[in-house]
Structures are given as structure tokens and as C-alpha cells.
Amino acid sequence: MHHFNYRNGELFCEDVPVKAVVEASGTPCYLYSHATLTRHFQEFSNAFQGMDRLVCYSAKANTNLAILRLFEKMGGGLDIVSGGELYRGLAAGFSAECIVYSGVGKMVDEIDFALEEGILMFNVESIEELKLLNERAKTLGKTAPVALRVNPDVDPKTHPYISTGLNKNKFGIDTEGAMEGYRLAQTLSNIRVRGIDCHIGSQITESTPFKDALKSLVGLVRKLKDMGILLEHIDVGGGLGIIYDDESPPLPVEYARAIVGALKGTSLKLILEPGRVIVGNAGTLITRVLYRKKGKAKEFVIVDAAMNDLIRPSLYHAYHAVWPVVRTRRKKIRADVVGPICESGDFLAEDREMTDAKKGELLAVMSAGAYGFSMASNYCSRPRVAEVMVKGDRFHIVRARETYEDLIRGESIPAFIGAQ
Ligand code: LLP
């Protein structure tokens, strides 16, 4: 469910015609619906009504300050994986006590930053990290609140690049290792054990992997209790999938039923880290057709957005629907939608039955709110595009399009090469 709809054949975001946004911001641009963002956050959080919970939005899905601020105002916490995301979270107004920090490679300066700010919990992914955390906390005169991220060896049945809960993945600590880790944590002076954590993958479209993972975690919680180690929080990660094409992921209420059912009998405070399910369908990437070209084997719709703006199709062969901004009665075509970048892997859609969009016309690449702009790069020295948020009949450019000056900011030519 989202708020991108046609009115008299023309695409609107809420009450704003997409064309009006393009007049102000140019193309390509990301376009976000405030109503969809709000609705998805509420729907997700309400699904867990009655539970003691903190919905820590997973910043990596979309780190725009306006989006972070919106979820902060709605009572959310934040899931971060870097010092940069911590910085953004604080800049958006989150209090550190609502922030959980995951990641296999936390660096000393990032750990120190998070300790100084006093975050809710470090989701620790190795014994070496646990020891380093203890050392850094001692040096800074702090106590580090931790959960161990458990790798339950569950197959989330998603793209291999985004499955994280299998033994062969780099994430978390296996169940036996975690028991050892908790025992060790008890002996470390500047560590306070607060919880347990897992995150098994992303774009998961069934409930069973979540249930299986939690079963394993709850088993551990019980064993720890028998050993006298009492936890306060259980962080179940993110991962709930969305509809890009013809998937049928569980609804948030169904997902919640699975989670809550698996947690029966424990009295832990629930932490959730949803990303995609909140922002994915709340955003589109608007692009303009530059050229049409018919090759011997294929037809191409060449647009001004590229893999540097939205890498998901190139990286995961991910499907994103492509809609015309103005509907026509023309016969459909079969084509590749490609960008200007000098790689054959630069496509937004492959072999797609689609609208017969002509030079100069606008297209909307749908479901681009998650892992769209946040994975964008400056490859081929392409300035990153503008981001715009719509609310009702108003819109605001929440990130300006980068300029050529932005592209070379911070670079300098050394004297041994010679000034210009
Ligand atoms: N928590 C942790 C520790 C994570 O690593 C992730 C995502 C999430 C929460 C949020 O997961 P979500 O609810 O969004 O599925 N770039 C890929 C997705 C990578 C996900 C990485 N971790 C994509 O475009 O599909």
C-alpha cells in the first residue's frame, strides 16, 4: 500500500502531480510520500500492540535526515551500523538511549563515539569485539551495554547477498560460541549484559525463518537464565520483505503474530529493526527518457538515472516496476531500461514489457525508497540526485542535487604533481 496513484492518467504522489516536483527539482530525483512513511511505521508498530517494544528503524535503508526525524517524532528508535549513522541519528534528534548498534567491523573511533553518547546496546558480533569494547569502556570510564548477535544458522530463503543468518555468513556468533561469549561477558568489568540479538537477512517473504531463528534464541535465553544470566532485551532484527513484483510477504500483523508466538513465556522487552518494510514502497525514483534505440537483439529505453543512483537491479537482479508518469494508449513494448553509465550491467529493468515511453517523457521506478539513495554513489562523476518529500499538497526538497563542486570537494593536487 502506498500513495503513488494515477489521476486522469497522470501520476501523483499524494496530492502532488509528479510533474510539479520534477519542474522544481529536475530529474532524476527520489520522491518520498510522507503519508506512506507514516502509515507503514504505524502499521508495523501497531502490529505489536500490547508488547513492551521499541521499533528501531534501520537507518541504512534510507538515511535522509527528514525520514529519520519523522520516525523519531513517531516514537521510534534507531538501528545503526556505523559512526556515520550514529552522527546522522543524533543530528535528526534521536536520543542515544534509543539507538542499537550492529555490525561485524566496528572501529575504535566508532565504538568510542557510541560509548561517549551512551547508546542503548551494542549488538556484538565476535569475542574479539567484546574484549575490545570492554577495553575501550574501561579507558573511557564507561560501561558498555551489550547483546550478543547470535547466528542461528537459519536459511531466510532470500538473495544470497542479503542472507545473514547462515553459518557460512560473516554475521553474529554461533549458538555455542554465544554461550561462551555470555560467560566471558560476565567476567568483564566494563561490560553490562543487556540482551540478545539476531538478524537473519533481508527481503524475507515467509514467517518460518523468523520463527526458527527465535526458537533458537529463546532456547539460549532459557539456558542463560539457568546459569543466572538474566537478559532485558531481545532484538529480533529486521528483514520483513515487501512486494516489488508478485511476492506475497506476511503482513506486519502476521509477522508480529509469528514473533510474539515464538516469544511466549519470556518477559523480554522486544526490539525490532525494520528497514525496507517501512520505507521501501514509500519512495520512487523519477527519471526522464533521454533516447530510444533499437539494437539488432534488443530495444533500449535510455534514461537519465543509472546504476549509481539505484544499484539494486544491477547488484541483485532486483525487480523494480517501471511506471509511466503520464499514461498513454500506445502499445506496450519489450525493452531494457538502461542508464548512461559505461557498463552493460547498468540497467534499471531488463527485458521488460513496459510502456512505450518516448524521448523526453518521465518514468517512475517504483519501490525505490529502501536501499536506493542510501546505496547511491558518484560513479562516473555523476552528482547524486535530489530527494523530495511530499506531504498532502506540499513538497520539500529534503536533499539538494549535488553540484560539480560537490564532486571534487576535499580533493587536492599535490605540489609534486604541480599546480594548474
Ligand atoms: N538490522 C540489521 C542488523 C541489518 O543488517 C539490516 C539490513 C536490517 C536490520 C534491516 O533489514 P530490512 O528490514 O531492511 O530487511 N541492500 C540490500 C539490503 C541489505 C540489508 C542489510 N541489512 C537490498 O537492497 O536489498
CSV table of C-alpha atoms and ligand atoms in Angstrom, one decimal:
chain,number,residue,atom,x,y,z
A,1,MET,CA,0.0,0.0,0.0
A,2,HIS,CA,1.4,3.4,-1.0
A,3,HIS,CA,0.3,6.9,-2.1
A,4,PHE,CA,1.5,6.9,-5.7
A,5,ASN,CA,-1.6,6.9,-7.8
A,6,TYR,CA,-3.0,8.0,-11.2
A,7,ARG,CA,-5.5,10.8,-11.5
A,8,ASN,CA,-6.8,11.2,-15.0
A,9,GLY,CA,-3.9,9.2,-16.3
A,10,GLU,CA,-1.2,11.3,-14.6
A,11,LEU,CA,0.9,10.0,-11.7
A,12,PHE,CA,0.5,11.8,-8.4
A,13,CYS,CA,2.4,11.4,-5.1
A,14,GLU,CA,-0.4,12.1,-2.6
A,15,ASP,CA,-1.9,15.3,-3.9
A,16,VAL,CA,1.1,16.5,-5.9
A,17,PRO,CA,1.5,15.7,-9.6
A,18,VAL,CA,4.9,14.1,-10.1
A,19,LYS,CA,5.4,16.6,-13.0
A,20,ALA,CA,5.2,19.5,-10.5
A,21,VAL,CA,8.0,18.0,-8.4
A,22,VAL,CA,10.1,17.5,-11.5
A,23,GLU,CA,9.7,21.1,-12.5
A,24,ALA,CA,11.2,22.2,-9.2
A,25,SER,CA,13.8,19.6,-8.7
A,26,GLY,CA,14.7,18.3,-12.2
A,27,THR,CA,15.4,14.6,-12.9
A,28,PRO,CA,16.5,12.1,-11.8
A,29,CYS,CA,15.0,12.6,-8.3
A,30,TYR,CA,13.9,10.4,-5.4
A,31,LEU,CA,10.3,11.1,-4.3
A,32,TYR,CA,9.0,10.0,-0.9
A,33,SER,CA,5.5,10.0,0.4
A,34,HIS,CA,5.1,11.3,4.0
A,35,ALA,CA,1.7,9.5,4.2
A,36,THR,CA,3.2,6.2,3.2
A,37,LEU,CA,6.1,6.5,5.5
A,38,THR,CA,3.9,7.4,8.4
A,39,ARG,CA,1.4,4.7,7.7
A,40,HIS,CA,4.0,2.0,7.3
A,41,PHE,CA,5.7,2.9,10.6
A,42,GLN,CA,2.4,3.0,12.4
A,43,GLU,CA,1.1,-0.2,10.9
A,44,PHE,CA,4.4,-2.0,11.9
A,45,SER,CA,4.5,-0.7,15.4
A,46,ASN,CA,0.7,-1.2,16.0
A,47,ALA,CA,1.1,-4.9,14.9
A,48,PHE,CA,3.0,-5.3,18.2
A,49,GLN,CA,0.4,-3.5,20.3
A,50,GLY,CA,0.4,-4.7,23.9
A,51,MET,CA,4.1,-5.7,23.8
A,52,ASP,CA,6.8,-3.8,25.5
A,53,ARG,CA,8.7,-2.8,22.4
A,54,LEU,CA,11.0,-0.4,20.7
A,55,VAL,CA,10.8,-0.1,16.9
A,56,CYS,CA,14.4,0.8,15.9
A,57,TYR,CA,14.1,1.9,12.3
A,58,SER,CA,17.1,0.5,10.4
A,59,ALA,CA,18.9,3.7,9.2
A,60,LYS,CA,20.7,2.0,6.3
A,61,ALA,CA,17.6,1.6,4.3
A,62,ASN,CA,17.2,5.3,3.9
A,63,THR,CA,19.3,7.7,5.9
A,64,ASN,CA,17.8,11.0,4.8
A,65,LEU,CA,17.5,13.3,7.9
A,66,ALA,CA,13.9,14.2,7.2
A,67,ILE,CA,13.0,10.5,7.2
A,68,LEU,CA,15.0,9.8,10.4
A,69,ARG,CA,13.4,12.8,12.1
A,70,LEU,CA,9.9,11.6,11.1
A,71,PHE,CA,10.4,8.2,12.8
A,72,GLU,CA,12.0,9.8,15.8
A,73,LYS,CA,8.9,12.0,16.2
A,74,MET,CA,6.7,8.9,15.9
A,75,GLY,CA,8.4,7.4,18.9
A,76,GLY,CA,10.9,5.2,17.1
A,77,GLY,CA,14.4,4.2,18.0
A,78,LEU,CA,17.2,3.7,15.5
A,79,ASP,CA,19.3,0.7,14.3
A,80,ILE,CA,22.8,1.8,13.1
A,81,VAL,CA,25.8,0.1,11.7
A,82,SER,CA,28.4,2.9,11.6
A,83,GLY,CA,29.6,6.0,13.3
A,84,GLY,CA,28.2,8.0,10.4
A,85,GLU,CA,24.7,6.6,11.0
A,86,LEU,CA,25.1,7.5,14.7
A,87,TYR,CA,26.0,11.0,13.7
A,88,ARG,CA,23.0,11.3,11.4
A,89,GLY,CA,20.7,9.8,14.1
A,90,LEU,CA,21.8,12.3,16.7
A,91,ALA,CA,21.5,15.1,14.1
A,92,ALA,CA,18.0,14.0,13.4
A,93,GLY,CA,17.1,14.3,17.1
A,94,PHE,CA,17.2,10.7,18.3
A,95,SER,CA,18.3,10.3,21.9
A,96,ALA,CA,21.2,7.9,22.2
A,97,GLU,CA,19.3,5.6,24.6
A,98,CYS,CA,17.1,4.6,21.7
A,99,ILE,CA,19.9,3.5,19.5
A,100,VAL,CA,21.2,0.0,18.9
A,101,TYR,CA,24.5,-0.6,17.0
A,102,SER,CA,25.1,-3.8,14.9
A,103,GLY,CA,28.0,-4.7,12.6
A,104,VAL,CA,30.9,-7.1,12.3
A,105,GLY,CA,33.6,-4.5,11.9
A,106,LYS,CA,33.0,-1.7,14.5
A,107,MET,CA,36.1,0.5,14.6
A,108,VAL,CA,37.7,2.0,17.7
A,109,ASP,CA,36.6,5.6,16.9
A,110,GLU,CA,33.1,4.4,16.3
A,111,ILE,CA,33.0,2.4,19.5
A,112,ASP,CA,34.3,5.4,21.4
A,113,PHE,CA,31.7,7.7,19.9
A,114,ALA,CA,28.9,5.3,20.8
A,115,LEU,CA,30.2,4.8,24.3
A,116,GLU,CA,30.5,8.6,24.9
A,117,GLU,CA,27.0,9.2,23.6
A,118,GLY,CA,25.6,6.3,25.8
A,119,ILE,CA,23.7,4.2,23.3
A,120,LEU,CA,21.1,1.6,24.4
A,121,MET,CA,23.0,-1.5,23.2
A,122,PHE,CA,26.0,-2.8,21.2
A,123,ASN,CA,25.0,-5.9,19.2
A,124,VAL,CA,28.3,-7.6,19.5
A,125,GLU,CA,29.3,-9.9,16.6
A,126,SER,CA,32.6,-11.6,17.9
A,127,ILE,CA,34.5,-12.4,21.0
A,128,GLU,CA,37.3,-10.0,19.9
A,129,GLU,CA,34.8,-7.2,19.6
A,130,LEU,CA,33.5,-8.0,23.1
A,131,LYS,CA,37.0,-7.7,24.5
A,132,LEU,CA,37.8,-4.5,22.7
A,133,LEU,CA,34.5,-3.0,23.9
A,134,ASN,CA,35.5,-3.8,27.5
A,135,GLU,CA,38.9,-2.2,27.0
A,136,ARG,CA,37.5,1.0,25.4
A,137,ALA,CA,34.8,1.3,28.0
A,138,LYS,CA,37.5,0.9,30.8
A,139,THR,CA,39.6,3.6,29.1
A,140,LEU,CA,36.7,6.0,28.9
A,141,GLY,CA,35.4,5.2,32.4
A,142,LYS,CA,32.1,3.8,30.9
A,143,THR,CA,30.2,0.6,31.0
A,144,ALA,CA,29.3,-0.9,27.6
A,145,PRO,CA,25.7,-2.3,27.4
A,146,VAL,CA,25.8,-5.4,25.1
A,147,ALA,CA,23.7,-8.0,23.4
A,148,LEU,CA,25.4,-10.8,21.6
A,149,ARG,CA,24.3,-11.2,18.0
A,150,VAL,CA,23.5,-14.9,17.5
A,151,ASN,CA,23.8,-16.6,14.2
A,152,PRO,CA,21.1,-19.2,14.4
A,153,ASP,CA,22.0,-21.0,11.1
A,154,VAL,CA,18.6,-20.5,9.6
A,155,ASP,CA,18.0,-20.1,5.8
A,156,PRO,CA,16.0,-17.0,5.2
A,157,LYS,CA,15.4,-18.0,1.6
A,158,THR,CA,16.4,-14.7,0.1
A,159,HIS,CA,19.1,-13.5,-2.3
A,160,PRO,CA,22.5,-14.9,-1.1
A,161,TYR,CA,24.0,-11.4,-0.8
A,162,ILE,CA,21.4,-10.4,1.8
A,163,SER,CA,21.1,-13.5,3.9
A,164,THR,CA,22.9,-13.1,7.1
A,165,GLY,CA,21.8,-15.9,9.5
A,166,LEU,CA,23.6,-18.9,8.0
A,167,ASN,CA,26.8,-20.5,9.4
A,168,LYS,CA,28.7,-19.5,6.3
A,169,ASN,CA,27.8,-15.8,6.7
A,170,LYS,CA,30.2,-13.4,8.5
A,171,PHE,CA,27.5,-12.2,10.9
A,172,GLY,CA,27.0,-13.0,14.6
A,173,ILE,CA,28.3,-15.8,16.8
A,174,ASP,CA,27.0,-19.4,16.6
A,175,THR,CA,24.9,-20.6,19.4
A,176,GLU,CA,27.6,-22.5,21.3
A,177,GLY,CA,30.0,-19.6,20.8
A,178,ALA,CA,27.4,-17.2,22.2
A,179,MET,CA,27.1,-19.2,25.4
A,180,GLU,CA,30.9,-18.9,25.8
A,181,GLY,CA,30.6,-15.2,25.0
A,182,TYR,CA,28.0,-14.6,27.7
A,183,ARG,CA,30.1,-16.5,30.2
A,184,LEU,CA,33.0,-14.3,29.3
A,185,ALA,CA,31.0,-11.1,29.4
A,186,GLN,CA,30.0,-11.8,33.0
A,187,THR,CA,33.7,-11.6,33.9
A,188,LEU,CA,34.5,-8.4,32.1
A,189,SER,CA,34.4,-5.4,34.4
A,190,ASN,CA,33.1,-2.8,32.0
A,191,ILE,CA,30.5,-4.8,30.1
A,192,ARG,CA,26.9,-5.0,31.1
A,193,VAL,CA,24.9,-7.8,29.5
A,194,ARG,CA,21.5,-6.4,28.5
A,195,GLY,CA,20.2,-8.6,25.7
A,196,ILE,CA,20.4,-11.0,22.8
A,197,ASP,CA,20.1,-10.2,19.2
A,198,CYS,CA,19.8,-11.7,15.7
A,199,HIS,CA,19.1,-10.6,12.2
A,200,ILE,CA,18.9,-13.4,9.6
A,201,GLY,CA,18.5,-11.5,6.4
A,202,SER,CA,16.5,-9.1,4.3
A,203,GLN,CA,13.5,-9.2,1.9
A,204,ILE,CA,12.2,-12.4,3.7
A,205,THR,CA,8.8,-13.4,2.4
A,206,GLU,CA,7.9,-16.2,4.8
A,207,SER,CA,7.3,-16.3,8.6
A,208,THR,CA,9.0,-19.7,9.2
A,209,PRO,CA,12.7,-18.5,9.1
A,210,PHE,CA,11.8,-15.8,11.7
A,211,LYS,CA,10.1,-18.4,13.9
A,212,ASP,CA,13.0,-20.9,13.6
A,213,ALA,CA,15.6,-18.2,14.5
A,214,LEU,CA,13.6,-17.1,17.5
A,215,LYS,CA,13.2,-20.6,18.7
A,216,SER,CA,16.9,-20.9,18.8
A,217,LEU,CA,17.3,-17.6,20.6
A,218,VAL,CA,14.6,-18.4,23.2
A,219,GLY,CA,16.4,-21.7,23.9
A,220,LEU,CA,19.6,-19.7,24.6
A,221,VAL,CA,17.7,-17.2,26.8
A,222,ARG,CA,16.4,-20.1,29.0
A,223,LYS,CA,19.9,-21.7,29.3
A,224,LEU,CA,21.4,-18.4,30.2
A,225,LYS,CA,18.7,-17.9,32.9
A,226,ASP,CA,19.6,-21.3,34.3
A,227,MET,CA,23.1,-20.0,34.6
A,228,GLY,CA,21.9,-16.9,36.4
A,229,ILE,CA,22.4,-14.6,33.4
A,230,LEU,CA,19.3,-12.5,33.1
A,231,LEU,CA,18.5,-10.5,29.9
A,232,GLU,CA,16.3,-7.5,29.5
A,233,HIS,CA,16.0,-7.2,25.7
A,234,ILE,CA,15.5,-9.4,22.7
A,235,ASP,CA,16.3,-7.8,19.4
A,236,VAL,CA,14.9,-9.7,16.5
A,237,GLY,CA,16.5,-7.6,13.8
A,238,GLY,CA,14.7,-6.6,10.6
A,239,GLY,CA,14.2,-8.4,7.3
A,240,LEU,CA,10.4,-8.4,6.6
A,241,GLY,CA,10.0,-8.4,2.8
A,242,ILE,CA,7.8,-6.2,0.6
A,243,ILE,CA,6.0,-6.5,-2.7
A,244,TYR,CA,8.2,-5.5,-5.6
A,245,ASP,CA,6.5,-7.7,-8.2
A,246,ASP,CA,4.4,-10.7,-7.3
A,247,GLU,CA,5.8,-11.6,-3.8
A,248,SER,CA,3.4,-12.3,-1.0
A,249,PRO,CA,5.3,-11.5,2.2
A,250,PRO,CA,3.5,-11.8,5.6
A,251,LEU,CA,1.6,-8.7,6.6
A,252,PRO,CA,3.1,-6.9,9.6
A,253,VAL,CA,0.3,-8.4,11.8
A,254,GLU,CA,1.1,-11.9,10.6
A,255,TYR,CA,4.8,-11.2,11.1
A,256,ALA,CA,4.0,-9.9,14.6
A,257,ARG,CA,2.0,-13.0,15.4
A,258,ALA,CA,4.9,-15.2,14.5
A,259,ILE,CA,7.3,-13.2,16.6
A,260,VAL,CA,5.1,-12.8,19.6
A,261,GLY,CA,4.1,-16.5,19.4
A,262,ALA,CA,7.8,-17.6,19.4
A,263,LEU,CA,8.5,-15.3,22.4
A,264,LYS,CA,5.7,-16.7,24.6
A,265,GLY,CA,6.8,-17.4,28.1
A,266,THR,CA,9.6,-14.9,28.1
A,267,SER,CA,9.2,-11.4,29.5
A,268,LEU,CA,11.8,-9.6,27.5
A,269,LYS,CA,11.5,-6.2,26.0
A,270,LEU,CA,11.2,-6.5,22.3
A,271,ILE,CA,13.5,-4.6,19.9
A,272,LEU,CA,12.7,-4.6,16.2
A,273,GLU,CA,14.9,-3.3,13.4
A,274,PRO,CA,12.7,-2.9,10.3
A,275,GLY,CA,14.0,-1.0,7.3
A,276,ARG,CA,12.7,-2.0,3.9
A,277,VAL,CA,9.1,-2.7,5.1
A,278,ILE,CA,8.8,0.9,6.3
A,279,VAL,CA,10.4,2.9,3.6
A,280,GLY,CA,10.6,0.6,0.5
A,281,ASN,CA,7.3,1.3,-1.1
A,282,ALA,CA,7.2,4.9,0.2
A,283,GLY,CA,9.8,6.0,-2.5
A,284,THR,CA,10.2,6.1,-6.2
A,285,LEU,CA,13.0,7.2,-8.5
A,286,ILE,CA,11.7,9.6,-11.2
A,287,THR,CA,13.7,9.6,-14.4
A,288,ARG,CA,13.5,11.0,-17.9
A,289,VAL,CA,13.9,9.2,-21.1
A,290,LEU,CA,16.9,10.5,-23.0
A,291,TYR,CA,16.8,8.4,-26.1
A,292,ARG,CA,15.3,5.4,-27.6
A,293,LYS,CA,17.4,2.9,-29.5
A,294,LYS,CA,16.6,-0.4,-31.3
A,295,GLY,CA,19.6,-2.8,-31.5
A,296,LYS,CA,19.7,-6.0,-33.5
A,297,ALA,CA,18.8,-8.1,-30.5
A,298,LYS,CA,17.1,-5.7,-28.1
A,299,GLU,CA,15.3,-2.4,-27.7
A,300,PHE,CA,16.6,0.1,-25.2
A,301,VAL,CA,15.0,2.9,-23.3
A,302,ILE,CA,17.9,5.1,-22.3
A,303,VAL,CA,17.1,7.2,-19.2
A,304,ASP,CA,18.9,9.7,-17.1
A,305,ALA,CA,19.0,7.6,-13.9
A,306,ALA,CA,21.6,4.9,-13.6
A,307,MET,CA,23.1,2.1,-11.5
A,308,ASN,CA,24.9,4.7,-9.4
A,309,ASP,CA,21.5,6.1,-8.4
A,310,LEU,CA,19.8,2.7,-7.9
A,311,ILE,CA,22.1,-0.2,-7.8
A,312,ARG,CA,19.6,-2.9,-6.8
A,313,PRO,CA,18.8,-4.2,-10.3
A,314,SER,CA,22.5,-4.4,-11.2
A,315,LEU,CA,23.7,-5.9,-7.9
A,316,TYR,CA,20.9,-8.4,-7.1
A,317,HIS,CA,19.0,-8.6,-10.4
A,318,ALA,CA,16.2,-7.0,-8.3
A,319,TYR,CA,12.9,-6.2,-9.9
A,320,HIS,CA,11.5,-2.7,-9.7
A,321,ALA,CA,8.3,-1.9,-11.6
A,322,VAL,CA,8.6,1.0,-14.1
A,323,TRP,CA,5.5,3.2,-14.5
A,324,PRO,CA,4.9,6.0,-16.9
A,325,VAL,CA,4.3,9.3,-15.3
A,326,VAL,CA,1.7,10.0,-17.9
A,327,ARG,CA,-0.3,7.1,-19.1
A,328,THR,CA,-0.8,6.6,-22.9
A,329,ARG,CA,-2.8,4.2,-25.1
A,330,ARG,CA,0.3,3.2,-27.0
A,331,LYS,CA,1.0,-0.5,-27.5
A,332,LYS,CA,3.4,-1.9,-24.9
A,333,ILE,CA,7.0,-2.6,-25.9
A,334,ARG,CA,9.6,-5.1,-24.6
A,335,ALA,CA,12.8,-3.3,-23.7
A,336,ASP,CA,15.7,-2.8,-21.3
A,337,VAL,CA,15.6,0.4,-19.3
A,338,VAL,CA,19.3,1.5,-19.1
A,339,GLY,CA,21.3,4.4,-17.8
A,340,PRO,CA,24.1,6.5,-19.2
A,341,ILE,CA,26.9,4.6,-17.4
A,342,CYS,CA,29.5,2.8,-19.4
A,343,GLU,CA,28.8,-0.8,-18.2
A,344,SER,CA,26.4,-3.3,-19.7
A,345,GLY,CA,25.4,-4.0,-16.1
A,346,ASP,CA,23.9,-0.6,-15.9
A,347,PHE,CA,20.2,-1.3,-16.1
A,348,LEU,CA,17.1,-0.5,-14.1
A,349,ALA,CA,14.9,-3.1,-15.8
A,350,GLU,CA,15.8,-5.9,-18.2
A,351,ASP,CA,13.7,-7.4,-20.9
A,352,ARG,CA,10.6,-5.7,-19.5
A,353,GLU,CA,7.2,-5.4,-21.1
A,354,MET,CA,6.6,-1.8,-20.5
A,355,THR,CA,5.1,1.5,-21.6
A,356,ASP,CA,6.2,2.8,-25.0
A,357,ALA,CA,7.9,5.8,-23.4
A,358,LYS,CA,9.3,8.4,-25.9
A,359,LYS,CA,12.3,10.7,-25.7
A,360,GLY,CA,11.6,13.4,-23.0
A,361,GLU,CA,8.9,11.5,-21.2
A,362,LEU,CA,9.1,10.7,-17.5
A,363,LEU,CA,9.2,7.3,-15.8
A,364,ALA,CA,8.8,6.3,-12.2
A,365,VAL,CA,10.9,3.4,-10.9
A,366,MET,CA,8.8,2.1,-8.1
A,367,SER,CA,9.6,0.7,-4.6
A,368,ALA,CA,12.9,2.6,-4.5
A,369,GLY,CA,12.6,4.1,-1.0
A,370,ALA,CA,14.8,1.4,0.6
A,371,TYR,CA,18.4,0.9,-0.4
A,372,GLY,CA,18.0,3.4,-3.2
A,373,PHE,CA,19.6,6.7,-2.4
A,374,SER,CA,21.4,5.1,0.6
A,375,MET,CA,23.4,2.9,-1.8
A,376,ALA,CA,24.0,5.6,-4.4
A,377,SER,CA,27.5,6.6,-5.4
A,378,ASN,CA,29.3,9.2,-7.5
A,379,TYR,CA,30.5,6.6,-10.0
A,380,CYS,CA,31.3,8.2,-13.4
A,381,SER,CA,31.3,11.5,-11.5
A,382,ARG,CA,27.6,11.7,-11.6
A,383,PRO,CA,26.3,14.1,-8.9
A,384,ARG,CA,23.9,12.3,-6.5
A,385,VAL,CA,20.3,13.2,-7.3
A,386,ALA,CA,17.8,15.3,-5.4
A,387,GLU,CA,15.5,13.8,-2.8
A,388,VAL,CA,12.0,15.2,-2.4
A,389,MET,CA,9.3,14.6,0.3
A,390,VAL,CA,5.6,15.1,-0.4
A,391,LYS,CA,3.0,15.7,2.3
A,392,GLY,CA,-0.5,16.2,1.1
A,393,ASP,CA,-0.4,19.0,-1.5
A,394,ARG,CA,3.1,20.3,-0.4
A,395,PHE,CA,6.6,19.1,-1.1
A,396,HIS,CA,10.0,19.9,0.0
A,397,ILE,CA,13.5,19.1,-1.4
A,398,VAL,CA,15.0,17.2,1.5
A,399,ARG,CA,18.3,16.8,-0.1
A,400,ALA,CA,19.6,19.1,-2.8
A,401,ARG,CA,21.0,17.6,-6.0
A,402,GLU,CA,24.8,17.6,-5.8
A,403,THR,CA,26.8,20.0,-7.9
A,404,TYR,CA,30.0,19.6,-9.8
A,405,GLU,CA,31.8,21.4,-7.0
A,406,ASP,CA,30.5,18.8,-4.5
A,407,LEU,CA,32.1,16.2,-6.7
A,408,ILE,CA,35.7,17.5,-6.1
A,409,ARG,CA,35.2,18.7,-2.6
A,410,GLY,CA,38.1,17.5,-0.4
A,411,GLU,CA,40.4,16.6,-3.3
A,412,SER,CA,43.7,18.4,-3.8
A,413,ILE,CA,46.6,18.2,-6.3
A,414,PRO,CA,50.0,17.7,-4.5
A,415,ALA,CA,52.9,20.1,-5.3
A,416,PHE,CA,54.9,17.1,-6.7
A,417,ILE,CA,52.4,16.8,-9.5
A,418,GLY,CA,52.2,20.5,-10.0
A,419,ALA,CA,49.6,23.2,-9.6
A,420,GLN,CA,47.3,24.0,-12.5
B,1,LLP,N1,19.2,-5.0,11.1
B,1,LLP,C1,20.4,-5.3,10.7
B,1,LLP,C2,21.5,-5.7,11.6
B,1,LLP,C3,20.6,-5.3,9.3
B,1,LLP,O1,21.8,-5.7,8.8
B,1,LLP,C4,19.6,-4.9,8.4
B,1,LLP,C5,19.8,-4.9,6.9
B,1,LLP,C6,18.4,-4.5,8.9
B,1,LLP,C7,18.2,-4.6,10.3
B,1,LLP,C8,17.2,-4.1,8.1
B,1,LLP,O2,16.7,-5.0,7.3
B,1,LLP,P1,15.4,-4.8,6.4
B,1,LLP,O3,14.3,-4.7,7.4
B,1,LLP,O4,15.6,-3.6,5.6
B,1,LLP,O5,15.3,-6.0,5.6
B,1,LLP,N2,21.0,-3.6,0.2
B,1,LLP,C9,20.1,-4.7,0.2
B,1,LLP,C10,19.6,-5.0,1.6
B,1,LLP,C11,20.7,-5.2,2.7
B,1,LLP,C12,20.2,-5.3,4.1
B,1,LLP,C13,21.3,-5.2,5.0
B,1,LLP,N3,20.9,-5.3,6.4
B,1,LLP,C14,19.0,-4.6,-0.8
B,1,LLP,O6,18.9,-3.6,-1.4
B,1,LLP,O7,18.1,-5.5,-0.9
